[in-house]
XYZ file of C-alpha atoms in Angstrom:
679
model
C 105.037 115.704 124.883
C 105.752 116.826 121.446
C 105.734 120.340 119.798
C 102.304 120.659 117.998
C 99.557 118.261 117.600
C 101.316 116.218 115.061
C 99.665 112.748 114.387
C 101.238 110.455 112.020
C 99.717 107.677 110.007
C 99.636 104.041 111.275
C 97.486 101.633 109.692
C 97.949 98.500 111.803
C 99.395 98.776 114.161
C 120.982 96.239 150.570
C 121.615 97.982 153.143
C 124.153 100.604 152.300
C 127.614 99.729 153.710
C 129.887 102.227 152.086
C 130.018 104.733 149.209
C 133.752 105.265 148.495
C 134.520 108.226 146.099
C 137.406 107.043 143.830
C 138.258 109.983 141.400
C 135.000 110.825 140.022
C 133.356 107.399 140.428
C 131.115 106.127 143.287
C 131.517 102.451 144.117
C 128.392 101.016 145.963
C 128.538 98.022 148.194
C 125.260 96.450 149.329
C 123.553 93.520 151.185
C 120.952 92.495 148.623
C 118.479 90.788 151.049
C 117.776 93.717 153.361
C 117.927 96.391 150.637
C 115.352 94.428 148.474
C 112.983 93.916 151.422
C 113.460 90.019 151.350
C 112.560 87.888 154.282
C 115.120 85.264 153.155
C 117.976 85.418 155.692
C 119.737 82.470 154.534
C 122.212 83.986 151.980
C 125.256 85.924 152.785
C 126.064 89.604 152.210
C 126.944 90.443 148.647
C 130.336 91.734 147.515
C 128.832 93.340 144.511
C 130.153 96.846 143.805
C 128.312 98.931 141.033
C 130.396 101.797 139.743
C 128.286 105.041 139.236
C 129.365 108.359 138.115
C 129.703 110.968 140.951
C 127.043 113.161 139.323
C 124.404 112.640 136.729
C 126.199 114.780 134.047
C 128.827 112.181 133.785
C 126.703 109.096 133.842
C 123.525 107.707 132.077
C 119.825 108.067 132.621
C 117.147 105.366 132.258
C 113.771 106.872 131.341
C 111.343 104.470 133.098
C 108.547 105.265 130.679
C 105.166 104.903 132.490
C 106.542 102.500 135.114
C 104.880 103.078 138.454
C 106.729 103.813 141.666
C 106.480 100.330 143.024
C 107.737 98.742 139.902
C 110.685 101.219 139.895
C 111.438 100.343 143.467
C 111.261 96.621 142.877
C 113.536 96.991 139.827
C 116.218 99.086 141.398
C 118.799 96.341 141.763
C 118.447 95.759 138.000
C 118.912 99.386 137.192
C 121.948 99.631 139.329
C 123.423 96.455 137.948
C 122.880 97.921 134.587
C 125.344 100.759 135.118
C 122.758 103.795 135.179
C 123.521 106.779 137.383
C 119.978 107.971 137.326
C 116.428 107.158 136.504
C 113.763 109.416 135.135
C 110.149 108.886 136.158
C 107.081 109.944 134.181
C 105.152 112.976 135.382
C 104.182 112.330 138.958
C 101.613 115.204 139.272
C 97.890 114.854 139.699
C 96.519 114.363 136.210
C 93.428 113.734 134.301
C 91.820 110.291 134.872
C 90.984 109.289 131.275
C 88.952 106.378 130.128
C 87.456 105.996 133.541
C 90.940 105.061 134.905
C 91.988 102.787 132.181
C 95.497 101.420 132.469
C 96.514 100.547 128.820
C 99.375 102.590 127.424
C 97.035 103.159 124.481
C 93.489 101.980 123.983
C 91.511 101.682 127.330
C 93.775 104.285 128.894
C 96.586 106.539 127.627
C 100.139 107.144 128.518
C 99.729 110.813 127.829
C 97.206 111.638 130.504
C 100.131 112.012 133.111
C 101.305 114.868 130.844
C 97.825 116.420 131.459
C 98.147 117.959 134.969
C 95.041 118.790 137.061
C 97.269 120.026 139.872
C 100.871 120.207 140.956
C 100.893 117.680 143.795
C 102.498 114.369 143.995
C 100.586 111.207 143.128
C 98.249 110.083 140.235
C 96.305 107.010 139.514
C 98.757 105.764 136.854
C 101.949 105.910 138.824
C 101.145 105.837 142.511
C 100.896 107.917 145.561
C 103.275 110.360 147.364
C 104.144 107.765 149.894
C 104.972 105.299 147.180
C 107.183 107.979 145.456
C 109.129 108.616 148.538
C 109.694 104.941 149.165
C 110.997 104.585 145.653
C 113.332 107.383 146.225
C 114.503 105.879 149.471
C 115.324 102.729 147.557
C 117.146 104.469 144.880
C 119.361 106.015 147.528
C 120.369 102.653 148.957
C 121.743 101.860 145.469
C 123.287 105.292 144.760
C 120.656 105.926 141.890
C 119.707 109.485 141.514
C 115.969 110.364 140.605
C 114.805 112.761 137.977
C 111.141 113.786 137.868
C 109.650 114.706 134.575
C 107.603 117.999 135.384
C 105.124 120.054 133.436
C 104.752 123.761 133.976
C 103.495 124.940 130.623
C 100.002 123.526 130.433
C 97.195 121.697 132.110
C 94.757 119.185 130.786
C 92.241 120.391 128.097
C 89.460 119.129 130.279
C 89.589 122.243 132.326
C 86.610 121.208 134.517
C 89.143 118.745 136.170
C 91.506 121.371 137.122
C 91.822 121.675 140.826
C 90.563 124.682 142.626
C 94.019 125.091 144.535
C 95.716 125.484 141.111
C 93.091 127.780 139.911
C 93.403 130.024 142.944
C 97.403 130.000 142.519
C 96.652 131.096 139.058
C 94.818 134.188 140.037
C 91.236 132.824 140.926
C 89.801 131.858 137.614
C 90.669 129.784 134.589
C 91.030 133.056 132.568
C 93.792 134.309 134.835
C 95.505 130.828 135.272
C 96.132 130.836 131.491
C 97.775 133.412 129.132
C 95.403 135.820 127.395
C 96.626 134.367 124.096
C 95.536 130.951 125.163
C 92.525 131.646 122.912
C 94.665 131.128 119.876
C 96.280 127.850 118.502
C 100.103 127.827 118.062
C 100.881 127.220 114.492
C 103.918 129.674 113.821
C 106.841 128.230 115.972
C 109.097 131.222 114.728
C 106.819 133.655 116.513
C 108.338 133.691 120.054
C 105.282 135.514 121.657
C 102.989 132.856 120.061
C 105.449 130.032 120.870
C 105.298 130.946 124.641
C 101.777 132.219 125.214
C 99.464 130.345 122.679
C 97.684 127.006 123.228
C 100.039 124.210 121.929
C 98.514 120.989 120.799
C 95.133 121.803 122.311
C 96.696 122.087 125.798
C 95.771 125.271 127.662
C 98.815 127.562 128.294
C 99.516 128.480 131.854
C 100.622 131.938 132.552
C 104.066 131.079 133.939
C 104.939 134.442 134.646
C 102.241 135.001 137.374
C 104.105 135.284 140.648
C 101.493 133.296 142.581
C 101.427 130.396 140.137
C 105.416 130.301 140.306
C 105.169 130.207 144.186
C 102.719 127.252 143.983
C 104.807 125.410 141.410
C 108.056 125.829 143.590
C 106.189 124.322 146.467
C 105.582 121.228 144.279
C 109.262 121.101 143.378
C 110.272 121.383 146.976
C 108.032 118.577 147.876
C 109.607 116.477 145.264
C 113.045 117.189 146.662
C 111.796 116.513 150.209
C 110.774 113.057 148.954
C 114.198 112.421 147.394
C 114.276 113.811 143.824
C 117.667 114.758 142.659
C 116.659 116.714 139.434
C 113.873 117.562 137.006
C 113.143 117.417 133.360
C 110.994 120.221 132.064
C 108.457 119.191 129.491
C 107.781 121.691 126.620
C 110.420 124.038 127.995
C 110.686 125.875 124.714
C 107.037 127.040 125.421
C 107.961 129.018 128.607
C 109.519 132.428 127.846
C 113.094 133.485 128.484
C 113.835 136.811 130.164
C 114.211 138.808 126.947
C 111.182 137.104 125.116
C 108.269 139.228 124.154
C 105.240 138.803 126.468
C 101.684 139.736 127.203
C 100.908 143.157 128.686
C 99.898 141.796 132.181
C 102.305 143.421 134.494
C 104.478 140.306 134.981
C 108.003 139.460 133.834
C 109.665 136.501 132.166
C 111.400 135.275 135.366
C 109.996 131.818 135.571
C 113.391 130.065 134.750
C 115.281 132.231 137.169
C 112.956 131.389 140.011
C 112.600 127.645 139.489
C 116.315 127.174 138.961
C 117.560 129.172 141.893
C 114.840 129.201 144.483
C 114.211 125.550 144.704
C 115.633 123.648 147.672
C 119.197 121.919 147.181
C 119.306 123.954 143.854
C 123.017 123.675 143.510
C 122.971 119.987 143.578
C 119.951 119.345 141.269
C 120.346 118.086 137.673
C 117.859 120.116 135.565
C 117.319 120.071 131.856
C 114.581 121.224 129.563
C 112.852 119.651 126.651
C 113.862 122.108 123.821
C 112.953 120.308 120.588
C 115.006 121.908 117.759
C 113.465 123.101 114.418
C 112.593 126.615 114.318
C 113.761 129.693 116.514
C 114.348 127.417 119.587
C 117.012 129.645 121.101
C 118.876 126.535 122.522
C 121.907 128.215 123.774
C 119.823 130.678 125.725
C 117.730 127.979 127.244
C 120.930 126.054 128.254
C 122.088 129.267 129.964
C 118.757 129.668 131.688
C 117.938 126.106 132.726
C 121.454 124.327 132.675
C 120.833 121.626 130.240
C 118.573 120.927 127.298
C 117.822 118.045 124.968
C 119.759 117.500 121.699
C 116.810 116.333 119.467
C 118.551 116.847 116.132
C 121.469 114.777 117.178
C 119.121 111.994 118.088
C 117.609 112.152 114.671
C 120.995 111.992 112.891
C 122.102 108.916 114.879
C 118.954 107.153 114.110
C 119.459 107.870 110.483
C 123.099 106.915 110.686
C 122.241 103.509 112.239
C 119.295 102.599 109.980
C 121.349 103.692 106.834
C 124.517 101.962 108.003
C 126.510 105.230 107.466
C 128.310 106.060 110.704
C 130.684 108.594 109.178
C 132.930 110.524 111.681
C 131.180 113.834 110.642
C 127.726 112.571 111.361
C 128.594 111.053 114.648
C 130.707 113.848 115.983
C 128.464 116.830 115.246
C 126.018 117.606 118.096
C 124.029 120.027 115.874
C 123.974 122.632 118.675
C 125.960 125.359 116.858
C 127.988 127.416 119.287
C 125.913 126.413 122.189
C 127.641 124.902 125.247
C 127.504 120.984 125.292
C 125.261 120.903 128.358
C 122.891 118.453 126.847
C 120.766 115.288 127.352
C 121.307 112.990 124.398
C 119.251 110.117 123.201
C 118.659 107.698 120.352
C 115.031 108.132 120.790
C 112.559 109.661 123.220
C 109.020 108.692 123.944
C 107.926 111.478 121.641
C 109.560 110.208 118.432
C 108.989 106.627 119.296
C 105.226 107.250 119.525
C 104.641 110.157 117.299
C 107.200 109.833 114.559
C 106.705 106.047 113.683
C 110.137 105.259 115.178
C 108.759 102.145 116.505
C 108.361 100.406 113.146
C 111.476 102.280 111.617
C 114.137 101.013 114.076
C 114.422 97.733 115.695
C 115.595 97.320 119.355
C 118.907 95.912 118.181
C 119.458 99.147 116.206
C 118.537 101.137 119.204
C 121.209 99.552 121.163
C 123.797 100.171 118.505
C 122.884 103.850 118.634
C 123.048 103.849 122.409
C 126.712 102.465 122.251
C 127.553 105.416 120.075
C 126.235 108.280 122.224
C 127.202 106.744 125.479
C 130.857 105.993 124.630
C 131.310 109.704 123.757
C 132.729 112.223 126.166
C 129.982 114.898 126.079
C 126.382 114.943 126.893
C 124.386 112.980 129.240
C 122.641 110.031 127.448
C 119.032 108.997 128.218
C 117.894 105.604 127.353
C 114.097 105.462 126.519
C 112.942 101.850 127.506
C 110.267 100.754 125.049
C 107.133 98.914 126.316
C 107.498 95.300 127.313
C 107.647 93.000 124.364
C 106.994 95.678 121.797
C 108.462 95.174 118.290
C 108.321 96.619 114.794
C 104.962 94.752 114.423
C 103.586 95.721 117.725
C 104.168 99.245 119.219
C 102.680 98.725 122.582
C 103.696 95.120 123.438
C 102.093 94.152 126.750
C 100.250 97.592 126.522
C 100.185 98.291 130.344
C 100.894 101.370 132.280
C 102.737 100.778 135.425
C 104.828 97.767 134.511
C 108.436 97.553 133.659
C 109.458 98.145 130.167
C 111.365 95.806 127.731
C 114.476 93.994 128.971
C 116.550 96.070 126.267
C 117.417 98.566 129.003
C 119.695 95.930 130.676
C 120.870 94.237 127.424
C 124.480 93.114 127.792
C 125.741 95.732 125.237
C 123.893 98.489 127.050
C 125.409 97.436 130.373
C 128.963 97.157 128.972
C 129.006 100.609 127.436
C 127.341 102.205 130.625
C 130.107 100.961 132.865
C 132.559 101.970 130.162
C 131.258 105.486 130.174
C 131.819 105.563 133.981
C 135.338 104.289 133.795
C 136.231 106.840 131.048
C 135.349 109.996 132.929
C 137.828 112.749 132.108
C 139.357 110.978 129.031
C 139.399 112.721 125.666
C 137.529 111.357 122.677
C 138.709 110.388 119.294
C 136.142 109.269 116.547
C 137.400 107.239 113.496
C 135.914 104.872 110.855
C 138.014 101.676 111.186
C 139.526 100.701 107.841
C 137.795 103.982 106.466
C 134.610 101.966 106.554
C 131.663 104.282 107.522
C 129.392 101.377 108.241
C 131.413 101.045 111.585
C 132.801 103.637 113.906
C 135.292 103.403 116.860
C 135.130 105.877 119.781
C 138.367 105.960 121.473
C 138.665 107.613 125.040
C 142.431 108.494 125.288
C 144.495 105.486 125.324
C 142.500 103.854 127.846
C 139.457 102.325 126.128
C 137.454 102.062 122.849
C 133.933 101.113 121.757
C 133.403 99.841 118.234
C 129.997 99.741 116.769
C 129.515 97.741 113.501
C 126.166 98.204 111.701
C 126.674 95.976 108.533
C 129.129 93.221 107.400
C 131.623 91.499 109.654
C 134.505 93.935 110.011
C 138.205 92.941 109.622
C 140.527 93.839 112.223
C 144.145 95.114 111.752
C 143.126 98.920 111.766
C 144.977 101.569 113.702
C 144.098 102.632 117.185
C 145.332 104.919 120.031
C 144.631 102.296 122.521
C 147.620 101.385 124.581
C 149.459 98.120 123.846
C 147.934 95.094 125.578
C 145.440 92.354 125.448
C 141.776 93.431 125.787
C 138.611 91.257 126.199
C 135.318 92.476 124.687
C 133.299 93.372 127.864
C 130.008 92.633 126.004
C 130.777 88.896 125.401
C 133.363 88.459 128.099
C 135.671 86.179 125.854
C 136.805 87.481 122.500
C 140.215 88.781 122.840
C 141.652 91.816 121.025
C 145.443 92.666 120.892
C 146.985 96.060 120.369
C 150.482 96.284 119.351
C 152.474 99.237 117.842
C 149.107 101.004 117.202
C 147.277 98.237 115.520
C 144.172 96.283 116.808
C 143.976 92.713 115.790
C 142.026 89.582 116.682
C 141.584 85.992 115.474
C 137.798 86.915 115.098
C 136.173 89.597 112.858
C 133.999 92.057 114.390
C 130.339 90.723 113.828
C 127.823 92.596 111.880
C 125.336 94.515 114.007
C 127.509 94.361 117.202
C 129.071 96.282 119.856
C 132.694 95.782 121.058
C 133.705 97.422 124.410
C 137.431 97.363 125.154
C 139.125 98.583 128.275
C 141.078 97.231 131.123
C 141.743 100.139 133.506
C 138.671 100.688 135.618
C 136.901 97.418 134.642
C 135.048 95.487 137.290
C 133.605 92.077 136.835
C 130.048 91.638 138.056
C 127.951 88.523 138.597
C 125.410 88.106 135.674
C 122.053 89.295 136.747
C 119.194 86.796 137.004
C 116.645 86.918 134.243
C 112.866 86.250 134.422
C 110.111 86.801 132.057
C 107.550 85.083 129.724
C 108.056 83.466 126.314
C 108.189 85.930 123.309
C 104.998 84.373 121.827
C 102.975 85.130 124.861
C 99.518 86.748 124.140
C 98.661 89.362 126.905
C 94.766 89.256 126.212
C 92.602 86.441 127.581
C 88.914 86.006 126.547
C 86.370 86.513 129.328
C 85.891 83.168 131.189
C 88.773 81.526 129.571
C 92.322 80.673 130.673
C 95.653 80.918 128.938
C 98.796 78.749 129.367
C 101.918 80.981 129.750
C 105.502 79.735 129.466
C 107.763 81.104 132.005
C 111.490 81.943 131.438
C 114.478 82.430 133.773
C 118.272 82.261 133.495
C 121.277 82.842 135.877
C 119.303 81.778 138.881
C 118.120 78.694 140.781
C 115.403 80.294 142.757
C 113.059 81.859 140.356
C 109.464 82.322 141.641
C 106.086 83.469 140.340
C 103.138 84.910 142.321
C 99.752 84.861 140.436
C 97.122 87.407 141.363
C 98.697 88.076 144.741
C 98.789 84.451 145.755
C 101.852 82.895 147.662
C 104.901 82.662 145.571
C 105.681 79.379 143.613
C 109.197 78.148 142.436
C 109.572 77.423 138.770
C 112.214 76.493 136.140
C 112.886 77.762 132.803
C 110.257 76.580 130.306
C 107.644 75.622 132.923
C 103.966 76.786 132.343
C 101.389 78.289 134.465
C 97.713 78.596 133.787
C 96.422 82.153 134.086
C 92.982 83.417 134.371
C 91.332 86.655 135.178
C 89.785 86.683 138.725
C 86.193 87.190 139.140
C 85.423 90.901 139.683
C 88.650 92.023 137.923
C 89.589 92.843 134.297
C 93.284 91.860 134.594
C 95.433 88.961 135.916
C 98.846 89.907 137.296
C 101.982 87.577 137.250
C 104.786 88.728 139.366
C 108.141 87.168 138.673
C 111.417 87.375 140.832
C 114.678 85.642 141.117
C 118.118 86.199 142.491
C 121.576 85.582 141.104
C 124.404 83.808 142.876
C 125.164 87.074 144.625
C 121.543 87.498 145.971
C 120.785 90.424 143.798
C 117.126 90.557 142.853
C 115.442 90.768 139.539
C 111.782 91.538 139.015
C 109.077 91.560 136.335
C 105.372 92.168 136.479
C 103.394 90.888 133.754
C 99.759 91.771 133.163
C 96.970 90.121 131.228
C 93.790 91.867 130.329
C 90.470 90.483 129.463
C 90.069 90.549 125.695
C 87.273 92.802 124.258
C 85.129 91.056 121.703
C 82.079 92.717 120.270
C 80.024 92.692 116.872
C 78.283 95.452 114.979
C 75.802 95.128 112.110
C 75.423 96.606 108.739
C 73.732 100.003 109.065
C 75.743 101.066 112.140
C 76.477 104.900 111.782
C 79.071 106.882 113.539
C 79.896 110.628 113.456
C 83.182 112.679 113.685
C 83.644 116.285 114.457
C 86.849 117.482 112.852
C 89.082 120.229 114.153
C 89.224 123.485 112.207
C 92.765 122.833 111.214
C 91.925 119.643 109.357
C 91.173 119.575 105.706
C 87.472 119.309 104.444
C 87.866 115.722 102.976
C 87.529 113.358 105.838
C 88.020 109.585 105.738
C 87.251 106.696 108.033
C 89.629 103.724 108.062
C 88.221 100.647 109.651
C 90.032 97.392 110.395
C 90.058 94.480 112.945
C 92.524 91.955 114.561
C 91.999 89.672 111.591
C 93.543 92.325 109.347
C 90.373 93.034 107.464
C 89.815 96.570 106.452
C 87.104 98.644 104.667
C 89.546 99.938 102.216
C 93.248 100.703 102.016
C 94.439 103.800 103.787
C 93.269 106.364 104.173
C 89.769 104.462 104.094
C 86.492 105.495 102.807
C 85.560 109.087 102.404
C 82.918 110.267 105.030
C 79.783 112.058 104.312
C 79.486 115.764 105.353
C 76.612 116.284 107.532
C 77.186 119.938 108.494
C 80.124 122.340 108.968
C 82.788 120.265 110.783
C 80.564 117.165 111.224
C 80.891 113.950 109.114
C 79.278 110.593 109.269
C 80.212 106.980 108.205
C 77.704 104.118 107.622
C 78.956 100.494 107.873
C 77.859 98.460 104.909
C 78.428 95.030 106.411
C 78.616 93.205 109.682
C 81.876 93.354 111.553
C 83.583 91.517 114.494
C 85.522 93.889 116.826
C 86.162 96.675 114.264
C 88.325 99.687 115.099
C 88.043 103.035 113.318
C 90.749 105.965 112.576
C 89.520 109.241 111.339
C 91.881 111.282 109.009
C 92.054 113.946 106.397
C 93.900 112.043 103.640
C 96.926 110.387 102.517
C 99.619 113.062 102.182
C 102.703 114.352 103.851
C 100.931 116.711 106.461
C 97.867 114.676 106.950
C 96.234 114.223 110.348
C 94.569 111.453 112.120
C 92.709 110.573 115.111
C 93.642 108.628 117.060
C 97.385 108.881 116.671
C 97.794 105.083 116.784
C 95.356 102.123 117.521
C 91.826 102.824 116.343
C 88.794 103.426 118.538
C 86.114 100.869 119.171
C 82.862 101.443 117.358
C 79.547 102.529 119.030
C 76.385 102.985 117.011
C 75.315 106.689 116.888
C 78.274 107.970 118.683
C 79.885 111.259 117.814
C 83.718 111.112 118.217
C 85.624 114.289 118.987
C 89.273 114.762 119.580
C 90.102 114.898 123.311
């Protein structure tokens, strides 16, 4: 979640054989058939070894944003083969079942409902059951992958009628005692530490995390996660939970939440724990690092995004983590789910640019990089892509540049870093690790070689493309080829291991994921690096396919989705998995005279607009739309003056820097006479 209720304008939107510790790197050898649950016993054991860091601090984390437990389990081979040390789940707690259980990331369902706890027990309708979570963790252990759970302690769902009685009892027996006394106030002043840690933030009721009985209840939840196989936790909105010396309400409790949850949870000494502490105003980041162990470095992420999009990778920008004198115990990212969704990063930065940024932060010595995997087939024109909770995200997380730099990071553990701009050109940056390796990121025009380097003399092959050679002699790096624009070059020999290319499966880029009711769709299937790709449609028996073949997809009777599961193995028997979901397309009409109402929050301005559009890119007026009619204090109306086919509506308070809108993204469907309120 993100500080405040900040809404931004969008118009349209196997079997474990051995684990040998070598230095600080773990090499995992597996038998892919048994560890992937395959019934195919015809292939031999793999000789694949994936190098993982000995601990999460030294490796990389894959944020499996809104993937369900079964999808993560089925994708574990891909995650290991891509060089990650750990994965991070979305929140696994019981949560509000919004939109009658809708499973779209946005629309008929919302990704953020799993950030609205109703209880602190494992399992929810979006991600799966406790048994499925444990099975996922068991699979991760086979591959040497650690599991980090995203946890929320600061707030519950604003739909307080859905909060469980067990949680209420743990909070003192009533909703009033579960929450802070100051929960009656909305947080607007982030510089006020008492307000920041006890007021309601973004409409989410603020739990009294100082209450001993609540802490006991929450630690039980953490211990259950650990018992199932969790190796660490990410604390959402950590900045809103008080530090020991923070001011607090006069309720007889003390600010000891962090001390208890960090030290009293089982296996505490071996857990990787970090807090989301978004920088900006009085965030006390050094103190949170001391209290929790690690925090996020959000300002650094914004600086890297700006550097990549502006082609200005100066040494000063790249090197400064913007943490002041705080210890460098941090999780770094190019983007997080918050800024992707709330800050408009989805249309400001391409996936290719994200990968360039990832190469920069991952090649560095300090920090633990987190890779946010965007929704499947999202783009700068389409934020949500397939728009489905539970499925695997985009293939960008296993891009060849991402893989190469992940394994580079593991091989470079313990090596110092040196950051330079080759040829004094700030559109490119080289991150050297001792004399052992270097990563070059070039954001603009082709870059001439012949520049100075600390790399040891020798011949190096770019580990991204596996073929381009670079020579280092007498401190100069040369090649017959320029370094291409918008590319990553990864150079190292010591510690390099060659892995068989992973199998690839998917559907064509022009696939439409909505099917009209009663209709069928022809879907083109893709695959590479495999000779045994298969698809299973709506749970039927698997069918072999070749790259470019098509399948006819329809939504089964009694369901609103069709599911296509794609699997393949490479020559070493390592499995790749993808689940593609098609939903029934909603079509409806409204007539002229349809009237809707909107109740605005008190924090909004008094001039309210209705922006209406449809899939044909027709709109009632350019943003912010047409001004609504004030019916009474806080209530406004809008009357449609013409017939519409499948319109969507967004309410907002104008076109200015601090304007607010609802919803934050895709518009709402229109229902005659309905009064819309912010959930």
